[in-house]
Amino acid sequence: MHDAKDISLTSSNPCMSDWLSSMQTTEHDSALLPPHHGDCLGCGPANPHGHHLRAYRHGDGVVAGHVFDGRHVGAPGIAHGGAVATVLDDLFGFVLYVVGELAVTRKLEVDYLAPVLLQTEYTLHAQMLSRNGRKLRLRAKVEDQNGRVVATADALFIVVGPAHFTSRAPVIQARR
């Protein structure tokens, strides 16, 4: 966990400050975890192209329900593998709320065990497996309504400080 003084690095960007504060707290009023930010591709409610993922604290991990729709099509009737990977990566981001650290994806490996169908309800689970210094090892699975696992993911996340995000903010803003 980083000190509140680290967040002062973002005083010129209130949106960044709010996001960093939210990501660094393990205290939330309900089991429903807040979106990473409004425009997040995985969970942002303001992103018209996003997945609008809603995750809940569940023990030492997180759980979410999700339906892939026509925006996520790969082969006819099947979710694009990149859309599935996006949702799993974002789900890992919710595990960071439970862990109470800022971290970034270093490696994401997805195993597609069966087609992930469009217009079908799936349950996603994720948790941290281990921590070694700044390295967080995470695991997730996607289950269909019958409890059959259709995809799994393993990830390596690296704990970073707020400067990792704030030092790039001017570059990101300049590209808009």
Tab-separated table of C-alpha atoms in Angstrom:
chain	number	residue	atom	x	y	z
A	1	MET	CA	0.000	0.000	0.000
A	2	HIS	CA	1.348	3.431	-0.881
A	3	ASP	CA	1.199	6.499	1.312
A	4	ALA	CA	-1.420	9.179	0.779
A	5	LYS	CA	1.419	11.613	0.070
A	6	ASP	CA	2.125	9.624	-3.122
A	7	ILE	CA	-1.315	10.608	-4.353
A	8	SER	CA	-0.358	14.287	-4.051
A	9	LEU	CA	1.584	13.718	-7.276
A	10	THR	CA	-1.764	13.834	-9.038
A	11	SER	CA	-3.077	17.110	-7.640
A	12	SER	CA	-3.050	18.658	-11.120
A	13	ASN	CA	-5.359	15.912	-12.392
A	14	PRO	CA	-8.344	15.337	-10.049
A	15	CYS	CA	-9.660	12.440	-12.151
A	16	MET	CA	-6.327	10.624	-11.750
A	17	SER	CA	-6.284	11.414	-8.042
A	18	ASP	CA	-9.777	9.996	-7.520
A	19	TRP	CA	-8.868	6.875	-9.480
A	20	LEU	CA	-5.659	6.282	-7.533
A	21	SER	CA	-7.436	6.820	-4.211
A	22	SER	CA	-10.144	4.344	-5.175
A	23	MET	CA	-7.644	1.722	-6.352
A	24	GLN	CA	-5.583	1.962	-3.179
A	25	THR	CA	-8.325	1.294	-0.671
A	26	THR	CA	-9.519	-2.088	0.499
A	27	GLU	CA	-12.496	-0.464	2.271
A	28	HIS	CA	-15.735	-0.429	0.321
A	29	ASP	CA	-19.284	-0.020	1.637
A	30	SER	CA	-20.647	-3.143	-0.042
A	31	ALA	CA	-19.536	-6.337	-1.708
A	32	LEU	CA	-20.030	-4.568	-5.083
A	33	LEU	CA	-16.683	-3.067	-6.043
A	34	PRO	CA	-16.551	0.319	-7.791
A	35	PRO	CA	-15.540	0.547	-11.457
A	36	HIS	CA	-11.892	1.371	-12.051
A	37	HIS	CA	-13.058	4.605	-13.685
A	38	GLY	CA	-15.994	5.674	-15.813
A	39	ASP	CA	-14.280	5.152	-19.169
A	40	CYS	CA	-12.611	1.800	-18.382
A	41	LEU	CA	-13.064	-0.627	-21.303
A	42	GLY	CA	-13.756	-3.494	-18.935
A	43	CYS	CA	-16.000	-1.952	-16.301
A	44	GLY	CA	-16.575	1.719	-17.037
A	45	PRO	CA	-20.272	2.614	-17.050
A	46	ALA	CA	-19.620	5.627	-19.306
A	47	ASN	CA	-17.820	3.659	-22.023
A	48	PRO	CA	-20.356	2.842	-24.782
A	49	HIS	CA	-17.988	0.209	-26.221
A	50	GLY	CA	-17.148	-1.369	-22.872
A	51	HIS	CA	-18.197	-4.560	-21.148
A	52	HIS	CA	-19.709	-2.807	-18.096
A	53	LEU	CA	-18.367	-5.565	-15.849
A	54	ARG	CA	-19.649	-5.471	-12.265
A	55	ALA	CA	-17.521	-7.398	-9.782
A	56	TYR	CA	-18.197	-8.352	-6.190
A	57	ARG	CA	-15.847	-9.144	-3.364
A	58	HIS	CA	-16.113	-12.857	-2.671
A	59	GLY	CA	-13.923	-14.138	0.160
A	60	ASP	CA	-10.322	-13.364	-0.756
A	61	GLY	CA	-11.209	-12.944	-4.427
A	62	VAL	CA	-13.874	-11.535	-6.709
A	63	VAL	CA	-16.811	-12.840	-8.717
A	64	ALA	CA	-18.756	-11.333	-11.611
A	65	GLY	CA	-21.465	-12.292	-14.051
A	66	HIS	CA	-21.081	-11.386	-17.703
A	67	VAL	CA	-22.861	-11.765	-21.035
A	68	PHE	CA	-20.866	-11.151	-24.213
A	69	ASP	CA	-23.014	-9.443	-26.836
A	70	GLY	CA	-22.885	-8.599	-30.537
A	71	ARG	CA	-20.167	-5.986	-29.970
A	72	HIS	CA	-17.831	-8.798	-28.876
A	73	VAL	CA	-18.316	-11.216	-31.796
A	74	GLY	CA	-15.419	-13.182	-33.233
A	75	ALA	CA	-16.672	-16.182	-35.187
A	76	PRO	CA	-20.466	-16.132	-35.645
A	77	GLY	CA	-22.156	-16.640	-32.275
A	78	ILE	CA	-18.849	-16.796	-30.397
A	79	ALA	CA	-17.091	-14.092	-28.368
A	80	HIS	CA	-13.802	-12.847	-29.771
A	81	GLY	CA	-10.842	-14.169	-27.804
A	82	GLY	CA	-9.592	-10.633	-27.274
A	83	ALA	CA	-12.917	-9.653	-25.712
A	84	VAL	CA	-12.668	-12.613	-23.322
A	85	ALA	CA	-9.074	-11.660	-22.453
A	86	THR	CA	-10.145	-8.045	-21.854
A	87	VAL	CA	-12.810	-9.110	-19.376
A	88	LEU	CA	-10.414	-11.452	-17.563
A	89	ASP	CA	-7.713	-8.766	-17.350
A	90	ASP	CA	-10.254	-6.311	-15.964
A	91	LEU	CA	-11.485	-8.899	-13.471
A	92	PHE	CA	-7.900	-9.190	-12.228
A	93	GLY	CA	-7.994	-5.420	-11.752
A	94	PHE	CA	-10.821	-5.935	-9.258
A	95	VAL	CA	-8.674	-8.411	-7.322
A	96	LEU	CA	-6.318	-5.468	-6.745
A	97	TYR	CA	-9.066	-3.830	-4.655
A	98	VAL	CA	-9.000	-6.894	-2.394
A	99	VAL	CA	-5.191	-6.901	-2.295
A	100	GLY	CA	-5.056	-3.123	-1.747
A	101	GLU	CA	-2.257	-2.410	-4.219
A	102	LEU	CA	-1.750	-0.596	-7.495
A	103	ALA	CA	-0.365	-3.042	-10.032
A	104	VAL	CA	-0.126	-3.532	-13.780
A	105	THR	CA	-0.393	-6.572	-16.001
A	106	ARG	CA	3.010	-8.007	-16.885
A	107	LYS	CA	1.781	-11.281	-18.369
A	108	LEU	CA	-1.673	-12.612	-19.167
A	109	GLU	CA	-2.172	-16.174	-20.383
A	110	VAL	CA	-5.643	-17.339	-21.376
A	111	ASP	CA	-6.649	-20.921	-22.092
A	112	TYR	CA	-9.830	-21.196	-24.161
A	113	LEU	CA	-11.289	-24.590	-23.243
A	114	ALA	CA	-14.615	-24.267	-25.086
A	115	PRO	CA	-16.293	-21.581	-27.203
A	116	VAL	CA	-17.460	-18.592	-25.169
A	117	LEU	CA	-20.882	-18.003	-26.641
A	118	LEU	CA	-22.637	-14.693	-27.213
A	119	GLN	CA	-25.855	-13.935	-25.310
A	120	THR	CA	-24.955	-16.528	-22.651
A	121	GLU	CA	-24.538	-15.805	-18.940
A	122	TYR	CA	-21.118	-16.663	-17.532
A	123	THR	CA	-19.746	-16.478	-13.999
A	124	LEU	CA	-16.178	-15.293	-13.613
A	125	HIS	CA	-14.008	-15.895	-10.556
A	126	ALA	CA	-10.549	-14.473	-9.801
A	127	GLN	CA	-8.154	-14.470	-6.885
A	128	MET	CA	-4.534	-13.912	-5.997
A	129	LEU	CA	-2.555	-17.142	-5.737
A	130	SER	CA	0.682	-15.771	-4.323
A	131	ARG	CA	2.856	-12.755	-3.775
A	132	ASN	CA	6.621	-12.548	-4.037
A	133	GLY	CA	7.778	-8.974	-3.422
A	134	ARG	CA	6.187	-6.845	-6.145
A	135	LYS	CA	5.021	-9.890	-8.149
A	136	LEU	CA	1.388	-10.922	-7.768
A	137	ARG	CA	0.287	-14.215	-9.330
A	138	LEU	CA	-3.431	-14.287	-10.128
A	139	ARG	CA	-5.818	-16.916	-11.504
A	140	ALA	CA	-9.311	-16.690	-13.013
A	141	LYS	CA	-11.907	-18.945	-14.561
A	142	VAL	CA	-15.037	-18.491	-16.655
A	143	GLU	CA	-17.904	-20.899	-15.977
A	144	ASP	CA	-21.068	-21.452	-17.968
A	145	GLN	CA	-24.494	-21.869	-16.331
A	146	ASN	CA	-23.828	-25.587	-15.805
A	147	GLY	CA	-20.570	-24.939	-13.939
A	148	ARG	CA	-18.423	-26.045	-16.876
A	149	VAL	CA	-15.166	-24.083	-17.119
A	150	VAL	CA	-14.869	-22.621	-20.619
A	151	ALA	CA	-11.769	-20.462	-20.088
A	152	THR	CA	-9.038	-19.959	-17.515
A	153	ALA	CA	-6.379	-17.308	-17.110
A	154	ASP	CA	-3.157	-16.909	-15.195
A	155	ALA	CA	-1.534	-13.541	-14.808
A	156	LEU	CA	1.511	-11.898	-13.371
A	157	PHE	CA	0.921	-8.376	-12.077
A	158	ILE	CA	3.663	-6.045	-10.858
A	159	VAL	CA	2.985	-3.662	-7.958
A	160	VAL	CA	3.749	-0.064	-8.951
A	161	GLY	CA	3.454	3.338	-7.326
A	162	PRO	CA	1.268	6.238	-8.445
A	163	ALA	CA	4.165	7.734	-10.417
A	164	HIS	CA	3.848	4.870	-12.892
A	165	PHE	CA	0.534	6.372	-13.998
A	166	THR	CA	1.141	10.067	-13.403
A	167	SER	CA	4.463	10.246	-15.243
A	168	ARG	CA	2.652	9.191	-18.437
A	169	ALA	CA	-0.427	11.385	-18.027
A	170	PRO	CA	0.911	14.341	-20.089
A	171	VAL	CA	1.834	11.988	-22.974
A	172	ILE	CA	-1.607	10.363	-22.962
A	173	GLN	CA	-3.353	13.730	-22.871
A	174	ALA	CA	-1.184	15.053	-25.713
A	175	ARG	CA	-2.268	12.165	-27.988
A	176	ARG	CA	-5.991	12.920	-27.658
